[in-house]
Amino acid sequence: MPDVVVALGEQFAAHGHELSLVGGPVRDLFLGRSSPDLDFTTDADPDQIIAAVSGFADAHWDIGRDFGTIGIRKGDDILEVTTYRAEAYDPDSRKPQVSFGSRLEDDLVRRDFTVNAMALQLPSFELVDPHGGVRDLVAKHLRTPGTPEASFSDDPLRMMRAARFASQLGLDVAVEVREAMTAMADRLEIVSAERVREELVKLITGAHPRQGVDLMVETGLADVVLPEIPALRLAGDEHHRHKDVYQHSLQVLEQAVDLETDAEGPVPGPDFVLRFAALMHDVGKPRTRRFEPGGAVSFRHHDVVGAKMTRKRMQELRFDKDSIKAVGRLVELHMRFYGYGDAGWSDSAVRRYVTDAGDQLERLHRLTRSDVTTRNRKKAARLDRAYDDLEQRIAELAEQEELARIRPHLDGEQIMEILGISPGPDVGKAYRFLLEHRMDHGPIAQDEAERLLRDWWAEQE
């Protein structure tokens, strides 16, 4: 613990108030993990909190005053101190109704799970654990301090947190908690998309994302948050009809996690974009499933359809534009490798593959490799060697012509000067023509590019 923890406890004691470190930081101490946030709770009301830290804190702010929270800065440490409270949701409201309390035990019982309902009283560091949080951590068990129905009624987002803690900490959800989640999953609909999105990101980037996703699907939470995922259980696989596309997608997610790099590599883990693309890559299959003559099943264009579905879902969850673009692009391109493989990977095809992937190329490499879940070892080895060959071709071409920065032979200014035209649609057409030639034939000298452009322009007249 930073020195400021003890100092703050002594500061509150000197002013006649209780102070405890509470929630996630206490849980993480028992797990041997460092916690990014230090959260404190006290019997002091917001005005008394400000009075207690006056002269101690370098700065304070009261943007969370209505919820009993005062933020303070002491040196490089940012801390939040919150008055003991009890909060509940109106059944039809997204916003909590807050009332302040006077006892630590009353504050702890309103918290989401027993593993987060522990406190260290300061400055003595005496553990307060009335609901057996330490016991549940040891047993890897997720329970609620009170009844799960009451907890989830207070804040339906706690059902998403249960799935998130299954992913982050590998905790097994108690039977009664799972049953309450199943019965109350629809309550999640009143929670704002932004809050749901934040929990989903934490779940997907957890240590055990498959466990968290599976819990969401089994309890019906995914029907509210990501209905495209449970829908995968209805789709067979085009190569092996016995394969469950839902389980396949979870396996691809796990394999993508294994291909993440360390902080120095091109795709440092945990990487939400790669993981979410892996989870969503086949969501277009249920809509494109067709039964062919002879009993075969096809999913033509499921990559394109799935990309549209993924973008729409992420928009509804209020993801930022860059994340939506990146994940959608990966889903759209995840089958491209197979077409190029059949064509023998001409230089033109390799250039287009790299150009279409853009800054998602390293993620696309990993997504494509992760998508191989066949039990046929020979087939898996053949696909692996083929992709090794593709990556080698990309590296060789990149070395020859700086593939990552492919541009037409001439820029827009040069095109207008050579053709004697003003800005407009014709400049764009000429640019795209030169880009296509660059893709198909590689770099050429500038004088040859000028001749090529004039010949093309003459054909347009």
Tab-separated table of C-alpha atoms in Angstrom:
chain	number	residue	atom	x	y	z
A	1	MET	CA	0.000	0.000	0.000
A	2	PRO	CA	1.241	3.508	-0.755
A	3	ASP	CA	2.128	5.601	2.289
A	4	VAL	CA	-0.788	7.886	1.500
A	5	VAL	CA	-3.237	5.143	2.550
A	6	VAL	CA	-2.078	5.166	6.172
A	7	ALA	CA	-1.683	8.933	6.162
A	8	LEU	CA	-5.232	9.424	4.941
A	9	GLY	CA	-6.556	7.037	7.588
A	10	GLU	CA	-4.753	9.002	10.290
A	11	GLN	CA	-6.120	12.247	8.867
A	12	PHE	CA	-9.722	11.039	9.123
A	13	ALA	CA	-9.168	9.553	12.594
A	14	ALA	CA	-7.832	12.913	13.757
A	15	HIS	CA	-11.108	14.482	12.628
A	16	GLY	CA	-13.169	11.837	14.431
A	17	HIS	CA	-14.245	9.877	11.362
A	18	GLU	CA	-13.960	6.258	10.236
A	19	LEU	CA	-12.154	5.455	6.987
A	20	SER	CA	-11.743	2.120	5.219
A	21	LEU	CA	-10.128	0.919	2.042
A	22	VAL	CA	-12.876	-1.012	0.325
A	23	GLY	CA	-13.857	-3.188	-2.655
A	24	GLY	CA	-11.536	-4.092	-5.516
A	25	PRO	CA	-8.255	-2.918	-3.923
A	26	VAL	CA	-8.874	-5.183	-0.889
A	27	ARG	CA	-9.809	-8.131	-3.116
A	28	ASP	CA	-6.694	-7.601	-5.222
A	29	LEU	CA	-4.458	-7.595	-2.137
A	30	PHE	CA	-5.544	-11.168	-1.419
A	31	LEU	CA	-5.016	-12.097	-5.080
A	32	GLY	CA	-1.513	-10.642	-5.114
A	33	ARG	CA	-2.509	-8.122	-7.790
A	34	SER	CA	-1.904	-4.395	-7.889
A	35	SER	CA	-5.069	-2.335	-8.127
A	36	PRO	CA	-5.132	0.765	-10.346
A	37	ASP	CA	-7.688	2.513	-8.122
A	38	LEU	CA	-7.807	3.154	-4.391
A	39	ASP	CA	-11.383	3.494	-3.140
A	40	PHE	CA	-12.243	4.560	0.392
A	41	THR	CA	-15.488	4.718	2.321
A	42	THR	CA	-16.279	6.750	5.449
A	43	ASP	CA	-19.012	7.773	7.853
A	44	ALA	CA	-18.248	11.417	7.000
A	45	ASP	CA	-20.632	13.206	4.652
A	46	PRO	CA	-19.231	15.094	1.626
A	47	ASP	CA	-18.809	18.371	3.528
A	48	GLN	CA	-17.025	16.564	6.359
A	49	ILE	CA	-14.799	14.749	3.871
A	50	ILE	CA	-13.710	18.074	2.406
A	51	ALA	CA	-13.051	19.443	5.888
A	52	ALA	CA	-11.000	16.350	6.805
A	53	VAL	CA	-8.717	16.581	3.761
A	54	SER	CA	-8.353	20.365	3.875
A	55	GLY	CA	-4.677	21.124	4.332
A	56	PHE	CA	-3.796	17.473	3.637
A	57	ALA	CA	-4.737	17.066	-0.007
A	58	ASP	CA	-3.022	19.065	-2.724
A	59	ALA	CA	-6.380	19.373	-4.490
A	60	HIS	CA	-9.918	18.067	-4.246
A	61	TRP	CA	-13.019	18.026	-6.485
A	62	ASP	CA	-16.649	17.303	-5.763
A	63	ILE	CA	-18.031	16.287	-9.164
A	64	GLY	CA	-19.421	13.138	-7.495
A	65	ARG	CA	-20.881	14.945	-4.479
A	66	ASP	CA	-24.457	13.838	-5.280
A	67	PHE	CA	-23.265	10.240	-4.914
A	68	GLY	CA	-21.258	11.051	-1.800
A	69	THR	CA	-17.895	10.911	-3.564
A	70	ILE	CA	-15.084	13.426	-3.201
A	71	GLY	CA	-11.911	13.091	-5.279
A	72	ILE	CA	-8.557	14.172	-3.893
A	73	ARG	CA	-4.983	14.382	-5.112
A	74	LYS	CA	-2.019	13.911	-2.801
A	75	GLY	CA	1.262	14.119	-4.680
A	76	ASP	CA	0.991	11.656	-7.564
A	77	ASP	CA	-1.852	9.696	-5.960
A	78	ILE	CA	-5.477	10.154	-7.025
A	79	LEU	CA	-7.991	8.879	-4.452
A	80	GLU	CA	-11.770	8.767	-4.072
A	81	VAL	CA	-13.544	8.882	-0.713
A	82	THR	CA	-17.253	8.027	-0.581
A	83	THR	CA	-19.753	8.339	2.231
A	84	TYR	CA	-21.285	5.086	3.449
A	85	ARG	CA	-24.313	4.623	1.263
A	86	ALA	CA	-27.142	2.466	0.073
A	87	GLU	CA	-28.340	2.834	-3.479
A	88	ALA	CA	-31.163	1.287	-5.446
A	89	TYR	CA	-32.568	1.561	-8.928
A	90	ASP	CA	-36.122	2.545	-9.628
A	91	PRO	CA	-37.458	-0.412	-11.656
A	92	ASP	CA	-37.886	1.824	-14.700
A	93	SER	CA	-34.856	4.089	-14.244
A	94	ARG	CA	-31.257	3.871	-15.375
A	95	LYS	CA	-30.038	6.142	-12.574
A	96	PRO	CA	-29.399	5.043	-8.976
A	97	GLN	CA	-31.196	6.645	-6.062
A	98	VAL	CA	-28.615	7.339	-3.368
A	99	SER	CA	-29.045	7.597	0.379
A	100	PHE	CA	-26.166	7.972	2.835
A	101	GLY	CA	-25.584	5.596	5.741
A	102	SER	CA	-23.677	5.642	9.018
A	103	ARG	CA	-22.364	2.056	9.391
A	104	LEU	CA	-19.654	0.253	7.428
A	105	GLU	CA	-21.525	-3.044	7.585
A	106	ASP	CA	-24.596	-1.453	5.955
A	107	ASP	CA	-22.377	-0.131	3.175
A	108	LEU	CA	-20.765	-3.517	2.550
A	109	VAL	CA	-24.037	-5.443	2.292
A	110	ARG	CA	-25.161	-3.279	-0.648
A	111	ARG	CA	-22.076	-4.111	-2.698
A	112	ASP	CA	-22.238	-6.410	-5.706
A	113	PHE	CA	-20.387	-9.577	-4.605
A	114	THR	CA	-18.861	-10.936	-1.438
A	115	VAL	CA	-15.339	-10.739	-2.890
A	116	ASN	CA	-15.884	-6.984	-3.207
A	117	ALA	CA	-17.695	-6.581	0.126
A	118	MET	CA	-14.513	-6.508	2.218
A	119	ALA	CA	-12.857	-3.520	3.860
A	120	LEU	CA	-9.607	-2.686	5.615
A	121	GLN	CA	-10.206	-0.204	8.423
A	122	LEU	CA	-7.590	2.528	8.561
A	123	PRO	CA	-5.092	3.230	9.865
A	124	SER	CA	-5.155	-0.124	11.713
A	125	PHE	CA	-5.640	-2.316	8.586
A	126	GLU	CA	-8.167	-4.475	10.440
A	127	LEU	CA	-10.088	-6.667	7.986
A	128	VAL	CA	-13.873	-6.387	7.951
A	129	ASP	CA	-15.339	-9.335	6.021
A	130	PRO	CA	-18.890	-10.011	7.222
A	131	HIS	CA	-19.924	-11.988	4.132
A	132	GLY	CA	-16.991	-14.380	3.701
A	133	GLY	CA	-15.288	-12.679	0.778
A	134	VAL	CA	-11.862	-14.166	1.548
A	135	ARG	CA	-13.379	-17.636	1.816
A	136	ASP	CA	-15.071	-17.197	-1.567
A	137	LEU	CA	-11.854	-15.970	-3.169
A	138	VAL	CA	-10.028	-19.067	-1.982
A	139	ALA	CA	-12.861	-21.286	-3.242
A	140	LYS	CA	-13.093	-19.273	-6.514
A	141	HIS	CA	-16.787	-18.796	-5.804
A	142	LEU	CA	-18.897	-15.775	-6.786
A	143	ARG	CA	-21.798	-14.972	-4.456
A	144	THR	CA	-23.748	-11.850	-3.473
A	145	PRO	CA	-23.787	-10.459	0.107
A	146	GLY	CA	-27.588	-10.521	0.183
A	147	THR	CA	-29.958	-12.293	-2.153
A	148	PRO	CA	-28.869	-12.080	-5.794
A	149	GLU	CA	-32.398	-10.982	-6.740
A	150	ALA	CA	-32.157	-7.947	-4.476
A	151	SER	CA	-28.628	-7.165	-5.683
A	152	PHE	CA	-29.516	-7.363	-9.373
A	153	SER	CA	-32.709	-5.408	-8.832
A	154	ASP	CA	-30.648	-2.602	-7.280
A	155	ASP	CA	-28.312	-2.550	-10.278
A	156	PRO	CA	-28.947	-4.920	-13.212
A	157	LEU	CA	-25.444	-4.247	-14.542
A	158	ARG	CA	-24.188	-6.466	-11.731
A	159	MET	CA	-25.273	-9.445	-13.822
A	160	MET	CA	-22.762	-8.350	-16.465
A	161	ARG	CA	-20.178	-7.912	-13.723
A	162	ALA	CA	-20.719	-11.530	-12.703
A	163	ALA	CA	-19.784	-12.609	-16.214
A	164	ARG	CA	-16.885	-10.169	-16.186
A	165	PHE	CA	-15.493	-11.597	-12.928
A	166	ALA	CA	-15.845	-15.096	-14.361
A	167	SER	CA	-13.629	-13.895	-17.207
A	168	GLN	CA	-11.162	-11.780	-15.241
A	169	LEU	CA	-10.715	-13.935	-12.146
A	170	GLY	CA	-11.865	-17.368	-13.279
A	171	LEU	CA	-14.565	-17.472	-10.576
A	172	ASP	CA	-17.393	-20.004	-10.663
A	173	VAL	CA	-20.782	-18.361	-10.275
A	174	ALA	CA	-22.934	-19.755	-7.468
A	175	VAL	CA	-26.040	-21.668	-8.533
A	176	GLU	CA	-28.408	-19.151	-6.968
A	177	VAL	CA	-26.586	-16.275	-8.691
A	178	ARG	CA	-26.762	-18.026	-12.053
A	179	GLU	CA	-30.475	-18.715	-11.560
A	180	ALA	CA	-31.176	-15.090	-10.691
A	181	MET	CA	-29.223	-13.914	-13.746
A	182	THR	CA	-31.307	-16.190	-15.946
A	183	ALA	CA	-34.586	-15.043	-14.442
A	184	MET	CA	-33.690	-11.339	-14.504
A	185	ALA	CA	-31.652	-11.038	-17.718
A	186	ASP	CA	-34.274	-8.770	-19.309
A	187	ARG	CA	-33.644	-6.183	-16.563
A	188	LEU	CA	-30.361	-5.420	-18.284
A	189	GLU	CA	-32.330	-3.570	-20.958
A	190	ILE	CA	-32.759	-0.536	-18.667
A	191	VAL	CA	-28.987	-0.073	-18.271
A	192	SER	CA	-27.321	2.466	-20.564
A	193	ALA	CA	-25.413	1.155	-23.569
A	194	GLU	CA	-22.250	2.902	-22.382
A	195	ARG	CA	-22.200	1.057	-19.039
A	196	VAL	CA	-22.894	-2.275	-20.724
A	197	ARG	CA	-20.123	-1.605	-23.234
A	198	GLU	CA	-17.548	-0.959	-20.506
A	199	GLU	CA	-18.375	-4.242	-18.783
A	200	LEU	CA	-18.244	-6.095	-22.104
A	201	VAL	CA	-14.772	-4.719	-22.879
A	202	LYS	CA	-13.500	-5.805	-19.459
A	203	LEU	CA	-15.011	-9.253	-19.988
A	204	ILE	CA	-13.505	-9.738	-23.449
A	205	THR	CA	-10.064	-8.583	-22.261
A	206	GLY	CA	-10.130	-10.801	-19.168
A	207	ALA	CA	-7.911	-13.807	-18.582
A	208	HIS	CA	-10.753	-16.262	-19.321
A	209	PRO	CA	-13.032	-14.565	-21.895
A	210	ARG	CA	-14.557	-17.852	-23.048
A	211	GLN	CA	-15.851	-18.504	-19.537
A	212	GLY	CA	-17.447	-15.060	-19.366
A	213	VAL	CA	-19.066	-15.260	-22.802
A	214	ASP	CA	-20.381	-18.749	-22.090
A	215	LEU	CA	-22.005	-17.519	-18.867
A	216	MET	CA	-23.679	-14.663	-20.728
A	217	VAL	CA	-25.098	-17.054	-23.310
A	218	GLU	CA	-26.270	-19.661	-20.786
A	219	THR	CA	-28.082	-17.092	-18.624
A	220	GLY	CA	-29.640	-15.130	-21.485
A	221	LEU	CA	-27.624	-11.942	-20.911
A	222	ALA	CA	-26.156	-12.310	-24.395
A	223	ASP	CA	-29.679	-12.256	-25.861
A	224	VAL	CA	-29.859	-8.662	-24.622
A	225	VAL	CA	-26.260	-7.533	-25.180
A	226	LEU	CA	-24.942	-9.649	-28.088
A	227	PRO	CA	-27.827	-11.644	-29.582
A	228	GLU	CA	-25.653	-12.549	-32.577
A	229	ILE	CA	-23.576	-14.888	-30.369
A	230	PRO	CA	-26.300	-17.226	-29.018
A	231	ALA	CA	-27.716	-17.300	-32.556
A	232	LEU	CA	-24.547	-19.139	-33.626
A	233	ARG	CA	-25.770	-22.267	-31.846
A	234	LEU	CA	-28.298	-22.675	-34.665
A	235	ALA	CA	-25.751	-22.726	-37.465
A	236	GLY	CA	-23.900	-25.773	-38.731
A	237	ASP	CA	-20.442	-25.538	-40.250
A	238	GLU	CA	-19.958	-25.684	-44.013
A	239	HIS	CA	-17.074	-28.150	-43.806
A	240	HIS	CA	-18.174	-30.355	-40.902
A	241	ARG	CA	-21.877	-30.252	-40.261
A	242	HIS	CA	-21.436	-31.676	-36.784
A	243	LYS	CA	-19.336	-28.687	-35.717
A	244	ASP	CA	-21.111	-26.129	-33.541
A	245	VAL	CA	-20.301	-22.662	-34.881
A	246	TYR	CA	-20.826	-21.194	-31.406
A	247	GLN	CA	-18.208	-23.485	-29.853
A	248	HIS	CA	-15.986	-22.909	-32.892
A	249	SER	CA	-16.163	-19.152	-32.289
A	250	LEU	CA	-15.226	-19.558	-28.625
A	251	GLN	CA	-12.254	-21.696	-29.660
A	252	VAL	CA	-11.160	-19.069	-32.196
A	253	LEU	CA	-11.374	-16.484	-29.409
A	254	GLU	CA	-9.138	-18.598	-27.170
A	255	GLN	CA	-6.634	-19.205	-29.966
A	256	ALA	CA	-6.528	-15.499	-30.803
A	257	VAL	CA	-5.687	-14.762	-27.170
A	258	ASP	CA	-2.786	-17.204	-27.395
A	259	LEU	CA	-1.409	-15.333	-30.436
A	260	GLU	CA	-1.273	-11.937	-28.753
A	261	THR	CA	2.215	-10.567	-28.186
A	262	ASP	CA	3.966	-8.956	-25.264
A	263	ALA	CA	4.169	-5.189	-24.919
A	264	GLU	CA	7.013	-5.013	-27.437
A	265	GLY	CA	5.205	-6.993	-30.140
A	266	PRO	CA	2.802	-5.842	-32.866
A	267	VAL	CA	-0.390	-6.945	-31.050
A	268	PRO	CA	0.126	-6.530	-27.286
A	269	GLY	CA	-2.391	-8.401	-25.173
A	270	PRO	CA	-5.032	-8.111	-24.009
A	271	ASP	CA	-6.220	-6.724	-27.355
A	272	PHE	CA	-9.968	-6.055	-27.467
A	273	VAL	CA	-10.135	-5.509	-31.240
A	274	LEU	CA	-8.554	-8.870	-32.084
A	275	ARG	CA	-10.536	-10.751	-29.447
A	276	PHE	CA	-13.888	-9.229	-30.349
A	277	ALA	CA	-13.290	-9.833	-34.054
A	278	ALA	CA	-12.490	-13.462	-33.237
A	279	LEU	CA	-15.737	-13.798	-31.291
A	280	MET	CA	-17.854	-12.090	-33.969
A	281	HIS	CA	-16.168	-13.378	-37.129
A	282	ASP	CA	-18.887	-15.905	-38.010
A	283	VAL	CA	-22.015	-14.030	-36.852
A	284	GLY	CA	-23.152	-13.771	-40.474
A	285	LYS	CA	-23.539	-17.547	-40.796
A	286	PRO	CA	-27.085	-17.949	-39.440
A	287	ARG	CA	-28.401	-15.389	-41.947
A	288	THR	CA	-26.543	-16.868	-44.912
A	289	ARG	CA	-27.044	-20.581	-44.229
A	290	ARG	CA	-28.242	-22.493	-47.294
A	291	PHE	CA	-28.853	-26.218	-47.727
A	292	GLU	CA	-27.391	-27.325	-51.037
A	293	PRO	CA	-28.386	-30.332	-53.173
A	294	GLY	CA	-26.765	-33.446	-51.767
A	295	GLY	CA	-27.025	-32.287	-48.146
A	296	ALA	CA	-24.144	-29.797	-48.024
A	297	VAL	CA	-24.493	-26.539	-46.119
A	298	SER	CA	-23.112	-23.229	-47.405
A	299	PHE	CA	-22.646	-19.793	-45.880
A	300	ARG	CA	-21.803	-17.663	-48.896
A	301	HIS	CA	-20.803	-14.063	-48.127
A	302	HIS	CA	-21.154	-14.589	-44.384
A	303	ASP	CA	-18.006	-12.501	-43.968
A	304	VAL	CA	-19.579	-9.425	-45.585
A	305	VAL	CA	-22.927	-9.917	-43.847
A	306	GLY	CA	-21.178	-10.543	-40.526
A	307	ALA	CA	-19.123	-7.363	-40.852
A	308	LYS	CA	-22.302	-5.314	-41.291
A	309	MET	CA	-23.937	-7.004	-38.318
A	310	THR	CA	-20.854	-6.428	-36.177
A	311	ARG	CA	-20.647	-2.742	-37.041
A	312	LYS	CA	-24.329	-2.267	-36.259
A	313	ARG	CA	-24.035	-4.017	-32.888
A	314	MET	CA	-20.974	-1.979	-31.912
A	315	GLN	CA	-22.737	1.236	-32.901
A	316	GLU	CA	-25.676	0.314	-30.680
A	317	LEU	CA	-23.230	-0.280	-27.828
A	318	ARG	CA	-21.732	3.189	-28.449
A	319	PHE	CA	-18.239	2.030	-29.395
A	320	ASP	CA	-15.899	4.616	-30.876
A	321	LYS	CA	-15.586	4.857	-34.645
A	322	ASP	CA	-12.011	3.551	-34.794
A	323	SER	CA	-12.874	0.374	-32.897
A	324	ILE	CA	-15.966	-0.217	-35.039
A	325	LYS	CA	-13.953	0.254	-38.211
A	326	ALA	CA	-11.132	-2.040	-37.064
A	327	VAL	CA	-13.321	-4.920	-35.865
A	328	GLY	CA	-15.639	-4.667	-38.862
A	329	ARG	CA	-12.700	-4.762	-41.248
A	330	LEU	CA	-11.255	-7.869	-39.633
A	331	VAL	CA	-14.585	-9.700	-39.768
A	332	GLU	CA	-14.978	-8.719	-43.421
A	333	LEU	CA	-11.500	-9.952	-44.360
A	334	HIS	CA	-11.252	-13.124	-42.268
A	335	MET	CA	-12.028	-15.398	-45.279
A	336	ARG	CA	-9.882	-13.542	-47.818
A	337	PHE	CA	-6.851	-15.753	-47.262
A	338	TYR	CA	-8.638	-18.834	-48.589
A	339	GLY	CA	-9.490	-17.188	-51.908
A	340	TYR	CA	-5.930	-15.997	-52.390
A	341	GLY	CA	-4.677	-19.439	-51.439
A	342	ASP	CA	-6.725	-21.013	-54.197
A	343	ALA	CA	-5.382	-18.452	-56.679
A	344	GLY	CA	-1.770	-19.208	-55.842
A	345	TRP	CA	-1.025	-15.802	-54.311
A	346	SER	CA	0.002	-13.665	-57.255
A	347	ASP	CA	1.942	-10.498	-56.386
A	348	SER	CA	-1.189	-8.511	-57.194
A	349	ALA	CA	-3.267	-10.555	-54.744
A	350	VAL	CA	-0.691	-10.132	-51.993
A	351	ARG	CA	-0.590	-6.364	-52.529
A	352	ARG	CA	-4.371	-6.146	-52.335
A	353	TYR	CA	-4.432	-8.282	-49.196
A	354	VAL	CA	-2.018	-5.944	-47.444
A	355	THR	CA	-3.646	-2.780	-48.742
A	356	ASP	CA	-7.162	-3.899	-47.793
A	357	ALA	CA	-5.987	-4.887	-44.305
A	358	GLY	CA	-4.193	-1.586	-43.831
A	359	ASP	CA	-3.186	-1.021	-40.216
A	360	GLN	CA	-5.063	-4.199	-39.195
A	361	LEU	CA	-2.649	-6.528	-41.015
A	362	GLU	CA	-0.971	-7.935	-37.895
A	363	ARG	CA	-4.340	-8.580	-36.293
A	364	LEU	CA	-5.602	-10.160	-39.519
A	365	HIS	CA	-2.624	-12.536	-39.516
A	366	ARG	CA	-3.612	-13.710	-36.042
A	367	LEU	CA	-7.334	-13.870	-36.695
A	368	THR	CA	-6.827	-15.966	-39.833
A	369	ARG	CA	-4.538	-18.403	-38.046
A	370	SER	CA	-6.939	-18.605	-35.097
A	371	ASP	CA	-9.800	-19.536	-37.410
A	372	VAL	CA	-8.278	-22.959	-38.051
A	373	THR	CA	-9.972	-25.318	-35.591
A	374	THR	CA	-10.166	-28.465	-37.695
A	375	ARG	CA	-9.284	-31.755	-36.020
A	376	ASN	CA	-7.712	-32.931	-39.280
A	377	ARG	CA	-4.031	-32.507	-38.486
A	378	LYS	CA	-2.915	-32.718	-42.102
A	379	LYS	CA	-5.366	-30.016	-43.144
A	380	ALA	CA	-4.356	-27.796	-40.218
A	381	ALA	CA	-0.674	-28.229	-41.037
A	382	ARG	CA	-1.326	-27.468	-44.719
A	383	LEU	CA	-3.171	-24.232	-43.869
A	384	ASP	CA	-0.450	-23.258	-41.432
A	385	ARG	CA	2.264	-23.755	-44.038
A	386	ALA	CA	0.226	-21.847	-46.599
A	387	TYR	CA	-0.124	-18.867	-44.311
A	388	ASP	CA	3.565	-19.044	-43.456
A	389	ASP	CA	4.198	-18.772	-47.181
A	390	LEU	CA	1.839	-15.787	-47.491
A	391	GLU	CA	3.536	-13.936	-44.654
A	392	GLN	CA	6.898	-14.643	-46.273
A	393	ARG	CA	5.628	-13.250	-49.587
A	394	ILE	CA	4.356	-10.140	-47.809
A	395	ALA	CA	7.720	-9.642	-46.144
A	396	GLU	CA	9.604	-10.059	-49.413
A	397	LEU	CA	7.379	-7.652	-51.324
A	398	ALA	CA	7.460	-5.156	-48.477
A	399	GLU	CA	11.235	-5.182	-48.565
A	400	GLN	CA	11.214	-4.658	-52.325
A	401	GLU	CA	8.661	-1.861	-52.569
A	402	GLU	CA	7.621	-0.615	-49.132
A	403	LEU	CA	4.324	-2.440	-49.437
A	404	ALA	CA	2.788	-0.902	-46.347
A	405	ARG	CA	2.799	2.521	-48.007
A	406	ILE	CA	1.475	1.618	-51.449
A	407	ARG	CA	0.424	4.714	-53.364
A	408	PRO	CA	-0.326	5.310	-57.041
A	409	HIS	CA	2.588	6.240	-59.262
A	410	LEU	CA	1.414	9.884	-59.281
A	411	ASP	CA	-0.420	11.976	-56.713
A	412	GLY	CA	-3.462	14.178	-57.261
A	413	GLU	CA	-1.459	17.350	-57.936
A	414	GLN	CA	0.646	15.611	-60.568
A	415	ILE	CA	-2.454	14.096	-62.207
A	416	MET	CA	-4.120	17.527	-62.540
A	417	GLU	CA	-0.932	19.102	-63.911
A	418	ILE	CA	-0.303	16.364	-66.499
A	419	LEU	CA	-3.916	16.224	-67.697
A	420	GLY	CA	-4.575	19.962	-67.351
A	421	ILE	CA	-7.738	19.406	-65.290
A	422	SER	CA	-9.191	20.949	-62.141
A	423	PRO	CA	-10.159	19.147	-58.921
A	424	GLY	CA	-13.168	16.890	-59.453
A	425	PRO	CA	-14.376	13.319	-60.066
A	426	ASP	CA	-11.947	12.798	-62.965
A	427	VAL	CA	-8.977	13.208	-60.638
A	428	GLY	CA	-10.359	10.448	-58.401
A	429	LYS	CA	-10.930	8.150	-61.372
A	430	ALA	CA	-7.381	8.692	-62.592
A	431	TYR	CA	-6.023	8.097	-59.099
A	432	ARG	CA	-7.900	4.795	-58.786
A	433	PHE	CA	-6.722	3.701	-62.238
A	434	LEU	CA	-3.094	4.301	-61.290
A	435	LEU	CA	-3.582	2.555	-57.946
A	436	GLU	CA	-5.032	-0.514	-59.676
A	437	HIS	CA	-2.046	-0.575	-62.046
A	438	ARG	CA	0.306	-0.252	-59.092
A	439	MET	CA	-1.380	-3.202	-57.390
A	440	ASP	CA	-1.253	-5.407	-60.455
A	441	HIS	CA	2.186	-4.549	-61.813
A	442	GLY	CA	4.225	-3.027	-59.005
A	443	PRO	CA	6.245	0.219	-59.180
A	444	ILE	CA	7.189	1.858	-62.495
A	445	ALA	CA	9.292	4.896	-63.439
A	446	GLN	CA	7.615	8.326	-63.385
A	447	ASP	CA	7.937	8.958	-67.125
A	448	GLU	CA	6.258	5.618	-67.813
A	449	ALA	CA	3.520	6.495	-65.306
A	450	GLU	CA	2.905	9.810	-67.108
A	451	ARG	CA	2.613	8.023	-70.474
A	452	LEU	CA	0.286	5.444	-68.929
A	453	LEU	CA	-1.919	8.215	-67.512
A	454	ARG	CA	-2.144	10.100	-70.823
A	455	ASP	CA	-3.041	6.903	-72.701
A	456	TRP	CA	-5.787	6.168	-70.178
A	457	TRP	CA	-7.100	9.741	-70.415
A	458	ALA	CA	-7.269	9.549	-74.188
A	459	GLU	CA	-9.466	6.469	-73.905
A	460	GLN	CA	-11.898	8.351	-71.638
A	461	GLU	CA	-12.650	11.048	-74.223
